[in-house]
Amino acid sequence: MRASNLYAPTLRNTPAEAEVVSHQLMYRAGMIRKSAGGMYTFLPLAWRTIRKIEQIIREEMDAAGGQEICMPILQPAEFWQESGRWGAYGEEMMRIKDRHGREFCLGPTHEEMITALVRDEVRSYKQLPLMLYQIQDKFRDERRPRFGLMRSREFIMKDLYSFDRDEAGMRESYQKMYDAYTNIFTRMGLEFRPVEADTGAIGGANSHEFTVLADAGESNIAVCTKCDYAASDEKAELKPIEVEVEDMLPLEKVATPGTHTIERLCDFLQVPVEKTIKAVAYQTDTDELVLVFVRGDHEVNETKVLNCIEGALDLRMADESAITAAGGCAGFMSPIGIKKGTKIIVDPTVMHMYNAVAGANEKDAHYKNVNPQRDFTNEGLIVKDVRLIQAGDPCPHCGAPVRMTRGIEAGQVFMLGTKYSEAMHAVFLDEQGHEQPLVMGCYGIGVGRTMAAAIEQNNDEQGIIWPRAIAPFEVVVVPVNGKKEDQLAYAEDVYNELKKAGVDALLDDRPERAGVKFKDCDLIGYPLRITVSPKGMEAGTVEIKVRRTGEVQVVPREACLQTVQSLLTTL
Ligand code: ATP
Ligand code: MG
């Protein structure tokens, strides 16, 4: 490929709306352009990278036993009504009607579609296990599309679905996919961690997210400082913190004017924060009030809260009127005196506290000597781990302290079990001729998000630093003065030699100043740059520069190919 034919409109300035580095650099490097909110066009450089990522994914899916198919993006509502998700998926689903008024959606994922396919095709245990996948556009009307390709409304996903005859088979398929994902992200040259994850709206028993470590990531992950435990903060399980037993003193109401926050309360009563109980009031999408209590220095994990409430899809902060109606007082709340029938969830650590401080459910008043085991007598009170892990908390596997780090969820694998096959009656006949539900798993990778994650992890002030495996081109050959025919011919000769040897090279034959071309090379981030200069031509050499390290070497023209090949194996 010649740069004079390449449509890569680079920019010197960053568009104002691009908040994260990957978005800024893809824009400036002439890789993507926005079509509308959360929708992007991939220009040639980006598309080359996308296709390389897809190729790596394809090879690993095929090697693990997957077979590629392609299902329609448009999906009839009936399948989703069968699974019960037509309502449950909510506003993220893009819905449309055809000319006859029949309802469809643009697929946000394909569990229903594939279950409907397989139930009509698979009859016998002899046809199992089966793994089918596709790579295609998905649609999700995200509440906040942002960060360019990281959270868009139309995006490319690889989704594979596994079908097994039993739980053991599903676990085997899951492990194959887990290993394939490990290979994929390793081959792409990314630093990543598989982390235990919440199963969210997809459902199912067990799940891992493959998280690319980067500060711009939206996932907070807890990583053990000793063992290999890692989990998203949404998921990380916590054991209750037990403290020394104390004599339970009598409950005492005290005036605490203006102490709306835990800090003020601790200041006012001169108690340590670990002796206080914090209340957070939520309302679900069905308007149910949920009061959650954690220790004063802990935070509520909303995902865990949501998982405790059957049928709820979303939480928002409760209205004051709802709190008052339940007998509570915003800012001064405890379970003591809350009306019967109100949903109350208490974190287990709270149940281990003695003589603590909690709200008195009236303005400017708290109780001292609250002993939850004695005082939280509300009927139906739920004691469940609902707190968010924080740095220093003990690892649930080995007890060593965890540290927190940020990452980008690039892929996720789920054990689905029989959730979809039972709802949609997808069965097979076993050896005895008995009907059994198919046992499923599903496995997604966001292709565009992975490209963005790679940039988040690999960049500097000059631009992108591509890992070789997913670089739009591996090498760029730049004649210092492209208007000089002899330099161009020399560069072309180097380029042809590389191409012939299978190196993915670009010839920058544009009649631009050297400075402009070098700036573009650094911005786009080709792993290697070969410079042809009059001095080098005279001496019979070329200059090879490694983008990642900035290291430059001058090698004889004859050694160029070999040097490039050996450098590429390290990048
Ligand atoms: P998130 O929690 O970030 O919204 P998700 O867990 O809903 O993502 P999955 O259903 O697991 O996403 O989809 C599989 C993969 O598709 C994700 O791991 C991610 O890489 C990608 N993906 C999901 N939503 C988007 C999006 N809005 N834009 C780009 N990629 C996405
Ligand atoms: Mg996910």
CSV table of N, CA and C in Angstrom, one decimal, residues 420-571:
chain,number,residue,atom,x,y,z
A,420,TYR,N,-32.1,-20.3,29.1
A,420,TYR,CA,-32.7,-20.0,27.8
A,420,TYR,C,-33.4,-21.3,27.2
A,421,SER,N,-32.7,-22.4,27.4
A,421,SER,CA,-33.2,-23.6,26.8
A,421,SER,C,-34.5,-24.0,27.5
A,422,GLU,N,-34.6,-23.8,28.8
A,422,GLU,CA,-35.9,-24.2,29.4
A,422,GLU,C,-37.0,-23.2,29.1
A,423,ALA,N,-36.7,-21.9,29.0
A,423,ALA,CA,-37.7,-20.9,28.7
A,423,ALA,C,-38.2,-21.1,27.3
A,424,MET,N,-37.3,-21.6,26.4
A,424,MET,CA,-37.7,-21.6,25.0
A,424,MET,C,-37.8,-23.1,24.5
A,425,HIS,N,-37.8,-24.0,25.4
A,425,HIS,CA,-38.0,-25.4,25.1
A,425,HIS,C,-37.0,-25.9,24.0
A,426,ALA,N,-35.7,-25.7,24.3
A,426,ALA,CA,-34.7,-26.3,23.4
A,426,ALA,C,-34.1,-27.5,24.1
A,427,VAL,N,-34.6,-28.7,23.5
A,427,VAL,CA,-34.2,-29.9,24.2
A,427,VAL,C,-33.6,-30.9,23.2
A,428,PHE,N,-33.0,-32.0,23.8
A,428,PHE,CA,-32.4,-33.0,22.9
A,428,PHE,C,-32.8,-34.4,23.6
A,429,LEU,N,-32.6,-35.4,22.9
A,429,LEU,CA,-32.9,-36.8,23.5
A,429,LEU,C,-31.6,-37.4,23.9
A,430,ASP,N,-31.6,-37.9,25.2
A,430,ASP,CA,-30.4,-38.6,25.6
A,430,ASP,C,-30.4,-40.1,25.2
A,431,GLU,N,-29.4,-40.8,25.6
A,431,GLU,CA,-29.3,-42.2,25.2
A,431,GLU,C,-30.6,-43.0,25.5
A,432,GLN,N,-31.2,-42.7,26.6
A,432,GLN,CA,-32.4,-43.4,27.0
A,432,GLN,C,-33.7,-42.9,26.3
A,433,GLY,N,-33.5,-41.9,25.4
A,433,GLY,CA,-34.6,-41.3,24.7
A,433,GLY,C,-35.4,-40.3,25.5
A,434,HIS,N,-34.8,-39.8,26.6
A,434,HIS,CA,-35.4,-38.8,27.5
A,434,HIS,C,-35.1,-37.4,27.0
A,435,GLU,N,-36.1,-36.6,27.1
A,435,GLU,CA,-35.9,-35.2,26.7
A,435,GLU,C,-35.1,-34.4,27.8
A,436,GLN,N,-34.0,-33.7,27.4
A,436,GLN,CA,-33.2,-33.0,28.3
A,436,GLN,C,-33.0,-31.6,27.8
A,437,PRO,N,-33.0,-30.5,28.6
A,437,PRO,CA,-32.7,-29.2,28.1
A,437,PRO,C,-31.2,-29.1,27.8
A,438,LEU,N,-31.0,-28.3,26.7
A,438,LEU,CA,-29.6,-28.0,26.3
A,438,LEU,C,-28.9,-27.2,27.4
A,439,VAL,N,-27.7,-27.4,27.7
A,439,VAL,CA,-27.0,-26.6,28.7
A,439,VAL,C,-26.0,-25.7,28.0
A,440,MET,N,-26.2,-24.4,28.2
A,440,MET,CA,-25.6,-23.4,27.3
A,440,MET,C,-24.5,-22.5,28.0
A,441,GLY,N,-23.7,-21.9,27.2
A,441,GLY,CA,-22.8,-20.9,27.6
A,441,GLY,C,-22.7,-19.8,26.5
A,442,CYS,N,-22.4,-18.6,26.9
A,442,CYS,CA,-22.2,-17.6,25.8
A,442,CYS,C,-21.0,-16.7,26.1
A,443,TYR,N,-20.4,-16.2,25.0
A,443,TYR,CA,-19.0,-15.7,25.1
A,443,TYR,C,-18.9,-14.5,24.1
A,444,GLY,N,-18.7,-13.3,24.6
A,444,GLY,CA,-18.6,-12.1,23.8
A,444,GLY,C,-17.2,-11.4,23.8
A,445,ILE,N,-16.9,-10.9,22.7
A,445,ILE,CA,-15.7,-9.9,22.7
A,445,ILE,C,-16.1,-8.7,21.9
A,446,GLY,N,-15.9,-7.5,22.5
A,446,GLY,CA,-16.2,-6.3,21.7
A,446,GLY,C,-14.9,-6.0,20.9
A,447,VAL,N,-15.1,-6.0,19.6
A,447,VAL,CA,-13.9,-5.8,18.7
A,447,VAL,C,-13.5,-4.4,18.7
A,448,GLY,N,-14.4,-3.4,18.6
A,448,GLY,CA,-14.0,-2.0,18.6
A,448,GLY,C,-13.5,-1.6,19.9
A,449,ARG,N,-14.1,-2.1,21.0
A,449,ARG,CA,-13.7,-1.8,22.3
A,449,ARG,C,-12.3,-2.3,22.6
A,450,THR,N,-12.0,-3.5,22.0
A,450,THR,CA,-10.7,-4.0,22.2
A,450,THR,C,-9.6,-3.1,21.5
A,451,MET,N,-10.0,-2.6,20.3
A,451,MET,CA,-9.0,-1.7,19.6
A,451,MET,C,-8.8,-0.5,20.5
A,452,ALA,N,-9.9,0.1,21.0
A,452,ALA,CA,-9.7,1.3,21.8
A,452,ALA,C,-8.9,0.9,23.1
A,453,ALA,N,-9.1,-0.2,23.7
A,453,ALA,CA,-8.4,-0.6,24.9
A,453,ALA,C,-6.9,-0.8,24.6
A,454,ALA,N,-6.6,-1.3,23.4
A,454,ALA,CA,-5.2,-1.5,23.0
A,454,ALA,C,-4.5,-0.1,23.0
A,455,ILE,N,-5.2,0.9,22.5
A,455,ILE,CA,-4.6,2.3,22.4
A,455,ILE,C,-4.5,2.9,23.8
A,456,GLU,N,-5.5,2.7,24.6
A,456,GLU,CA,-5.5,3.2,26.0
A,456,GLU,C,-4.2,2.7,26.7
A,457,GLN,N,-3.9,1.5,26.4
A,457,GLN,CA,-2.7,0.9,27.1
A,457,GLN,C,-1.4,1.2,26.4
A,458,ASN,N,-1.4,1.6,25.1
A,458,ASN,CA,-0.2,1.7,24.4
A,458,ASN,C,-0.2,3.1,23.6
A,459,ASN,N,0.3,4.1,24.3
A,459,ASN,CA,0.4,5.4,23.6
A,459,ASN,C,1.4,6.3,24.4
A,460,ASP,N,1.8,7.4,23.7
A,460,ASP,CA,2.6,8.4,24.4
A,460,ASP,C,2.2,9.8,23.9
A,461,GLU,N,2.9,10.8,24.2
A,461,GLU,CA,2.5,12.2,23.8
A,461,GLU,C,2.4,12.3,22.2
A,462,GLN,N,3.2,11.5,21.5
A,462,GLN,CA,3.3,11.6,20.1
A,462,GLN,C,2.1,10.9,19.4
A,463,GLY,N,1.6,9.8,20.1
A,463,GLY,CA,0.5,9.1,19.4
A,463,GLY,C,0.4,7.7,19.9
A,464,ILE,N,-0.1,6.8,19.0
A,464,ILE,CA,-0.4,5.4,19.3
A,464,ILE,C,0.9,4.6,19.2
A,465,ILE,N,1.0,3.6,20.0
A,465,ILE,CA,2.1,2.6,19.8
A,465,ILE,C,1.5,1.2,19.7
A,466,TRP,N,1.3,0.8,18.4
A,466,TRP,CA,0.6,-0.4,18.2
A,466,TRP,C,1.4,-1.7,18.6
A,467,PRO,N,0.8,-2.6,19.3
A,467,PRO,CA,1.4,-4.0,19.3
A,467,PRO,C,1.4,-4.5,17.9
A,468,ARG,N,2.4,-5.1,17.5
A,468,ARG,CA,2.6,-5.5,16.1
A,468,ARG,C,1.4,-6.3,15.6
A,469,ALA,N,0.9,-7.2,16.4
A,469,ALA,CA,-0.1,-8.1,15.9
A,469,ALA,C,-1.4,-7.4,15.4
A,470,ILE,N,-1.7,-6.2,15.9
A,470,ILE,CA,-2.9,-5.6,15.5
A,470,ILE,C,-2.6,-4.2,14.9
A,471,ALA,N,-1.4,-3.9,14.5
A,471,ALA,CA,-1.1,-2.6,13.9
A,471,ALA,C,-1.7,-2.5,12.5
A,472,PRO,N,-2.1,-1.4,12.1
A,472,PRO,CA,-2.7,-1.3,10.7
A,472,PRO,C,-1.6,-1.7,9.6
A,473,PHE,N,-0.4,-1.3,9.8
A,473,PHE,CA,0.7,-1.8,9.1
A,473,PHE,C,1.8,-2.0,10.1
A,474,GLU,N,2.7,-3.0,9.8
A,474,GLU,CA,3.8,-3.3,10.7
A,474,GLU,C,4.9,-2.4,10.5
A,475,VAL,N,5.2,-2.0,9.3
A,475,VAL,CA,6.4,-1.2,9.0
A,475,VAL,C,6.0,-0.1,8.0
A,476,VAL,N,6.5,1.1,8.2
A,476,VAL,CA,6.4,2.2,7.2
A,476,VAL,C,7.7,2.6,6.6
A,477,VAL,N,7.8,2.7,5.3
A,477,VAL,CA,9.1,3.0,4.7
A,477,VAL,C,9.0,4.5,4.2
A,478,VAL,N,9.9,5.4,4.7
A,478,VAL,CA,9.7,6.8,4.4
A,478,VAL,C,11.0,7.4,3.7
A,479,PRO,N,10.9,7.8,2.5
A,479,PRO,CA,11.9,8.5,1.9
A,479,PRO,C,11.9,9.9,2.4
A,480,VAL,N,13.0,10.5,2.8
A,480,VAL,CA,13.0,11.8,3.4
A,480,VAL,C,12.4,12.8,2.5
A,481,ASN,N,12.8,12.7,1.2
A,481,ASN,CA,12.3,13.6,0.2
A,481,ASN,C,11.6,12.8,-0.9
A,482,GLY,N,10.3,12.7,-0.8
A,482,GLY,CA,9.5,11.8,-1.7
A,482,GLY,C,9.5,12.4,-3.1
A,483,LYS,N,9.9,13.7,-3.3
A,483,LYS,CA,9.9,14.3,-4.6
A,483,LYS,C,11.1,13.8,-5.4
A,484,LYS,N,12.1,13.4,-4.7
A,484,LYS,CA,13.3,13.0,-5.4
A,484,LYS,C,13.2,11.5,-5.9
A,485,GLU,N,13.3,11.4,-7.2
A,485,GLU,CA,13.0,10.1,-7.8
A,485,GLU,C,13.9,9.0,-7.3
A,486,ASP,N,15.2,9.3,-7.1
A,486,ASP,CA,16.1,8.2,-6.7
A,486,ASP,C,15.8,7.8,-5.3
A,487,GLN,N,15.4,8.7,-4.4
A,487,GLN,CA,15.1,8.3,-3.0
A,487,GLN,C,13.8,7.4,-3.1
A,488,LEU,N,12.9,7.8,-3.9
A,488,LEU,CA,11.6,7.1,-3.9
A,488,LEU,C,11.9,5.7,-4.5
A,489,ALA,N,12.7,5.6,-5.5
A,489,ALA,CA,13.0,4.3,-6.1
A,489,ALA,C,13.7,3.4,-5.0
A,490,TYR,N,14.7,4.0,-4.3
A,490,TYR,CA,15.4,3.2,-3.2
A,490,TYR,C,14.4,2.7,-2.2
A,491,ALA,N,13.5,3.6,-1.8
A,491,ALA,CA,12.5,3.3,-0.7
A,491,ALA,C,11.6,2.2,-1.3
A,492,GLU,N,11.2,2.3,-2.5
A,492,GLU,CA,10.3,1.4,-3.2
A,492,GLU,C,10.9,0.0,-3.2
A,493,ASP,N,12.2,0.0,-3.4
A,493,ASP,CA,12.9,-1.3,-3.5
A,493,ASP,C,12.9,-2.0,-2.1
A,494,VAL,N,13.1,-1.2,-1.1
A,494,VAL,CA,13.1,-1.7,0.3
A,494,VAL,C,11.6,-2.2,0.6
A,495,TYR,N,10.7,-1.4,0.2
A,495,TYR,CA,9.3,-1.8,0.4
A,495,TYR,C,8.9,-3.1,-0.3
A,496,ASN,N,9.3,-3.2,-1.6
A,496,ASN,CA,9.0,-4.4,-2.3
A,496,ASN,C,9.6,-5.7,-1.7
A,497,GLU,N,10.8,-5.5,-1.2
A,497,GLU,CA,11.5,-6.6,-0.6
A,497,GLU,C,10.7,-7.1,0.7
A,498,LEU,N,10.3,-6.1,1.5
A,498,LEU,CA,9.5,-6.4,2.7
A,498,LEU,C,8.2,-7.1,2.3
A,499,LYS,N,7.5,-6.6,1.3
A,499,LYS,CA,6.2,-7.1,0.9
A,499,LYS,C,6.4,-8.6,0.5
A,500,LYS,N,7.4,-8.8,-0.3
A,500,LYS,CA,7.7,-10.1,-0.9
A,500,LYS,C,7.9,-11.1,0.2
A,501,ALA,N,8.5,-10.6,1.3
A,501,ALA,CA,8.8,-11.5,2.5
A,501,ALA,C,7.6,-11.7,3.4
A,502,GLY,N,6.5,-11.0,3.0
A,502,GLY,CA,5.3,-11.2,3.8
A,502,GLY,C,5.1,-10.2,5.0
A,503,VAL,N,6.0,-9.1,5.0
A,503,VAL,CA,5.9,-8.1,6.0
A,503,VAL,C,4.8,-7.1,5.5
A,504,ASP,N,3.9,-6.7,6.5
A,504,ASP,CA,2.8,-5.8,6.2
A,504,ASP,C,3.3,-4.4,6.2
A,505,ALA,N,3.7,-3.9,5.0
A,505,ALA,CA,4.5,-2.6,4.9
A,505,ALA,C,3.6,-1.6,4.2
A,506,LEU,N,4.0,-0.3,4.5
A,506,LEU,CA,3.3,0.8,3.8
A,506,LEU,C,4.5,1.7,3.3
A,507,LEU,N,4.3,2.2,2.1
A,507,LEU,CA,5.4,3.1,1.5
A,507,LEU,C,4.8,4.5,1.6
A,508,ASP,N,5.5,5.4,2.3
A,508,ASP,CA,5.0,6.8,2.4
A,508,ASP,C,5.6,7.6,1.3
A,509,ASP,N,4.9,7.5,0.1
A,509,ASP,CA,5.4,8.2,-1.1
A,509,ASP,C,4.8,9.5,-1.3
A,510,ARG,N,4.3,10.1,-0.2
A,510,ARG,CA,3.6,11.4,-0.4
A,510,ARG,C,4.7,12.5,-0.5
A,511,PRO,N,4.4,13.5,-1.3
A,511,PRO,CA,5.3,14.6,-1.5
A,511,PRO,C,5.3,15.6,-0.4
A,512,GLU,N,5.3,15.1,0.8
A,512,GLU,CA,5.2,16.0,2.0
A,512,GLU,C,6.6,16.2,2.6
A,513,ARG,N,6.8,17.2,3.5
A,513,ARG,CA,8.0,17.4,4.2
A,513,ARG,C,8.3,16.3,5.1
A,514,ALA,N,9.6,16.0,5.3
A,514,ALA,CA,9.9,14.9,6.2
A,514,ALA,C,9.3,15.0,7.6
A,515,GLY,N,9.3,16.2,8.1
A,515,GLY,CA,8.8,16.4,9.5
A,515,GLY,C,7.3,16.1,9.5
A,516,VAL,N,6.6,16.4,8.5
A,516,VAL,CA,5.1,16.1,8.5
A,516,VAL,C,4.9,14.6,8.5
A,517,LYS,N,5.7,13.9,7.6
A,517,LYS,CA,5.6,12.4,7.5
A,517,LYS,C,6.0,11.7,8.8
A,518,PHE,N,7.1,12.2,9.4
A,518,PHE,CA,7.5,11.6,10.7
A,518,PHE,C,6.4,11.8,11.8
A,519,LYS,N,5.8,12.9,11.8
A,519,LYS,CA,4.8,13.2,12.8
A,519,LYS,C,3.6,12.3,12.6
A,520,ASP,N,3.2,12.1,11.4
A,520,ASP,CA,2.1,11.1,11.1
A,520,ASP,C,2.5,9.7,11.5
A,521,CYS,N,3.7,9.3,11.2
A,521,CYS,CA,4.2,8.0,11.6
A,521,CYS,C,4.0,7.7,13.1
A,522,ASP,N,4.5,8.7,13.8
A,522,ASP,CA,4.4,8.6,15.3
A,522,ASP,C,3.0,8.6,15.8
A,523,LEU,N,2.1,9.4,15.2
A,523,LEU,CA,0.7,9.6,15.5
A,523,LEU,C,0.0,8.3,15.3
A,524,ILE,N,0.2,7.7,14.1
A,524,ILE,CA,-0.5,6.5,13.7
A,524,ILE,C,0.1,5.3,14.4
A,525,GLY,N,1.4,5.4,14.7
A,525,GLY,CA,2.0,4.4,15.6
A,525,GLY,C,2.5,3.1,15.0
A,526,TYR,N,2.9,3.1,13.7
A,526,TYR,CA,3.5,1.9,13.1
A,526,TYR,C,4.6,1.4,14.0
A,527,PRO,N,4.7,0.1,14.2
A,527,PRO,CA,5.8,-0.4,15.1
A,527,PRO,C,7.2,-0.1,14.7
A,528,LEU,N,7.4,-0.1,13.3
A,528,LEU,CA,8.8,0.2,12.8
A,528,LEU,C,8.7,1.2,11.7
A,529,ARG,N,9.7,2.1,11.7
A,529,ARG,CA,9.8,3.1,10.6
A,529,ARG,C,11.2,2.9,9.9
A,530,ILE,N,11.2,2.8,8.6
A,530,ILE,CA,12.5,2.7,7.9
A,530,ILE,C,12.7,4.0,7.1
A,531,THR,N,13.7,4.7,7.4
A,531,THR,CA,14.0,6.0,6.7
A,531,THR,C,15.0,5.9,5.7
A,532,VAL,N,14.7,6.4,4.5
A,532,VAL,CA,15.7,6.4,3.4
A,532,VAL,C,16.1,7.8,3.2
A,533,SER,N,17.4,8.1,3.4
A,533,SER,CA,18.0,9.5,3.2
A,533,SER,C,19.1,9.5,2.2
A,534,PRO,N,19.4,10.6,1.7
A,534,PRO,CA,20.5,10.7,0.7
A,534,PRO,C,21.8,10.2,1.3
A,535,LYS,N,22.0,10.5,2.5
A,535,LYS,CA,23.3,10.1,3.2
A,535,LYS,C,23.3,8.6,3.3
A,536,GLY,N,22.2,8.0,3.7
A,536,GLY,CA,22.1,6.5,3.8
A,536,GLY,C,22.3,5.9,2.4
A,537,MET,N,21.7,6.5,1.4
A,537,MET,CA,21.8,5.9,0.1
A,537,MET,C,23.3,5.8,-0.4
A,538,GLU,N,24.0,6.9,-0.1
A,538,GLU,CA,25.4,7.0,-0.4
A,538,GLU,C,26.2,5.9,0.3
A,539,ALA,N,25.8,5.7,1.6
A,539,ALA,CA,26.6,4.7,2.4
A,539,ALA,C,26.0,3.3,2.2
A,540,GLY,N,24.9,3.2,1.5
A,540,GLY,CA,24.3,1.9,1.3
A,540,GLY,C,23.6,1.4,2.6
A,541,THR,N,23.0,2.3,3.3
A,541,THR,CA,22.3,1.9,4.6
A,541,THR,C,20.9,2.4,4.7
A,542,VAL,N,20.1,1.9,5.6
A,542,VAL,CA,18.8,2.4,6.0
A,542,VAL,C,18.8,2.6,7.5
A,543,GLU,N,17.9,3.5,7.9
A,543,GLU,CA,17.7,3.8,9.3
A,543,GLU,C,16.4,3.1,9.8
A,544,ILE,N,16.5,2.3,10.9
A,544,ILE,CA,15.3,1.7,11.4
A,544,ILE,C,15.0,2.2,12.8
A,545,LYS,N,13.8,2.7,12.9
A,545,LYS,CA,13.4,3.2,14.2
A,545,LYS,C,12.2,2.4,14.9
A,546,VAL,N,12.4,2.1,16.1
A,546,VAL,CA,11.4,1.3,16.8
A,546,VAL,C,10.5,2.3,17.5
A,547,ARG,N,9.2,2.3,17.2
A,547,ARG,CA,8.2,3.3,17.7
A,547,ARG,C,8.2,3.2,19.2
A,548,ARG,N,8.1,2.0,19.8
A,548,ARG,CA,7.9,1.9,21.2
A,548,ARG,C,9.0,2.4,22.1
A,549,THR,N,10.3,2.2,21.6
A,549,THR,CA,11.4,2.6,22.5
A,549,THR,C,12.1,3.8,21.9
A,550,GLY,N,11.8,4.2,20.7
A,550,GLY,CA,12.5,5.3,20.1
A,550,GLY,C,13.9,4.9,19.6
A,551,GLU,N,14.3,3.7,19.8
A,551,GLU,CA,15.6,3.2,19.5
A,551,GLU,C,15.8,3.3,18.0
A,552,VAL,N,17.0,3.8,17.6
A,552,VAL,CA,17.3,3.9,16.1
A,552,VAL,C,18.5,3.1,15.8
A,553,GLN,N,18.5,2.3,14.7
A,553,GLN,CA,19.7,1.7,14.3
A,553,GLN,C,19.9,1.9,12.8
A,554,VAL,N,21.2,2.0,12.4
A,554,VAL,CA,21.5,2.2,11.0
A,554,VAL,C,22.1,0.9,10.5
A,555,VAL,N,21.5,0.2,9.5
A,555,VAL,CA,21.9,-1.1,9.1
A,555,VAL,C,22.2,-1.1,7.6
A,556,PRO,N,23.1,-1.9,7.2
A,556,PRO,CA,23.4,-2.0,5.7
A,556,PRO,C,22.1,-2.4,5.0
A,557,ARG,N,21.9,-1.9,3.8
A,557,ARG,CA,20.7,-2.2,3.0
A,557,ARG,C,20.4,-3.7,3.0
A,558,GLU,N,21.5,-4.5,2.8
A,558,GLU,CA,21.2,-6.0,2.7
A,558,GLU,C,20.7,-6.6,4.0
A,559,ALA,N,21.0,-5.9,5.1
A,559,ALA,CA,20.5,-6.5,6.4
A,559,ALA,C,19.2,-6.0,6.8
A,560,CYS,N,18.6,-5.1,5.9
A,560,CYS,CA,17.3,-4.5,6.3
A,560,CYS,C,16.2,-5.5,6.6
A,561,LEU,N,15.9,-6.4,5.7
A,561,LEU,CA,14.8,-7.3,5.9
A,561,LEU,C,15.0,-8.2,7.1
A,562,GLN,N,16.2,-8.7,7.3
A,562,GLN,CA,16.4,-9.6,8.4
A,562,GLN,C,16.3,-8.8,9.7
A,563,THR,N,16.8,-7.6,9.8
A,563,THR,CA,16.7,-6.8,11.0
A,563,THR,C,15.2,-6.5,11.3
A,564,VAL,N,14.5,-6.2,10.3
A,564,VAL,CA,13.0,-5.9,10.5
A,564,VAL,C,12.3,-7.1,11.0
A,565,GLN,N,12.6,-8.3,10.4
A,565,GLN,CA,11.9,-9.5,10.8
A,565,GLN,C,12.2,-9.8,12.3
A,566,SER,N,13.5,-9.7,12.6
A,566,SER,CA,13.8,-10.1,14.0
A,566,SER,C,13.3,-9.0,15.0
A,567,LEU,N,13.3,-7.7,14.6
A,567,LEU,CA,12.7,-6.7,15.5
A,567,LEU,C,11.2,-7.0,15.7
A,568,LEU,N,10.5,-7.3,14.6
A,568,LEU,CA,9.1,-7.5,14.7
A,568,LEU,C,8.7,-8.6,15.7
A,569,THR,N,9.5,-9.6,15.8
A,569,THR,CA,9.1,-10.7,16.7
A,569,THR,C,9.1,-10.2,18.2
A,570,THR,N,9.8,-9.1,18.4
A,570,THR,CA,9.8,-8.6,19.8
A,570,THR,C,8.7,-7.6,20.1
A,571,LEU,N,7.9,-7.2,19.1
A,571,LEU,CA,7.0,-6.1,19.3
A,571,LEU,C,5.5,-6.5,19.4
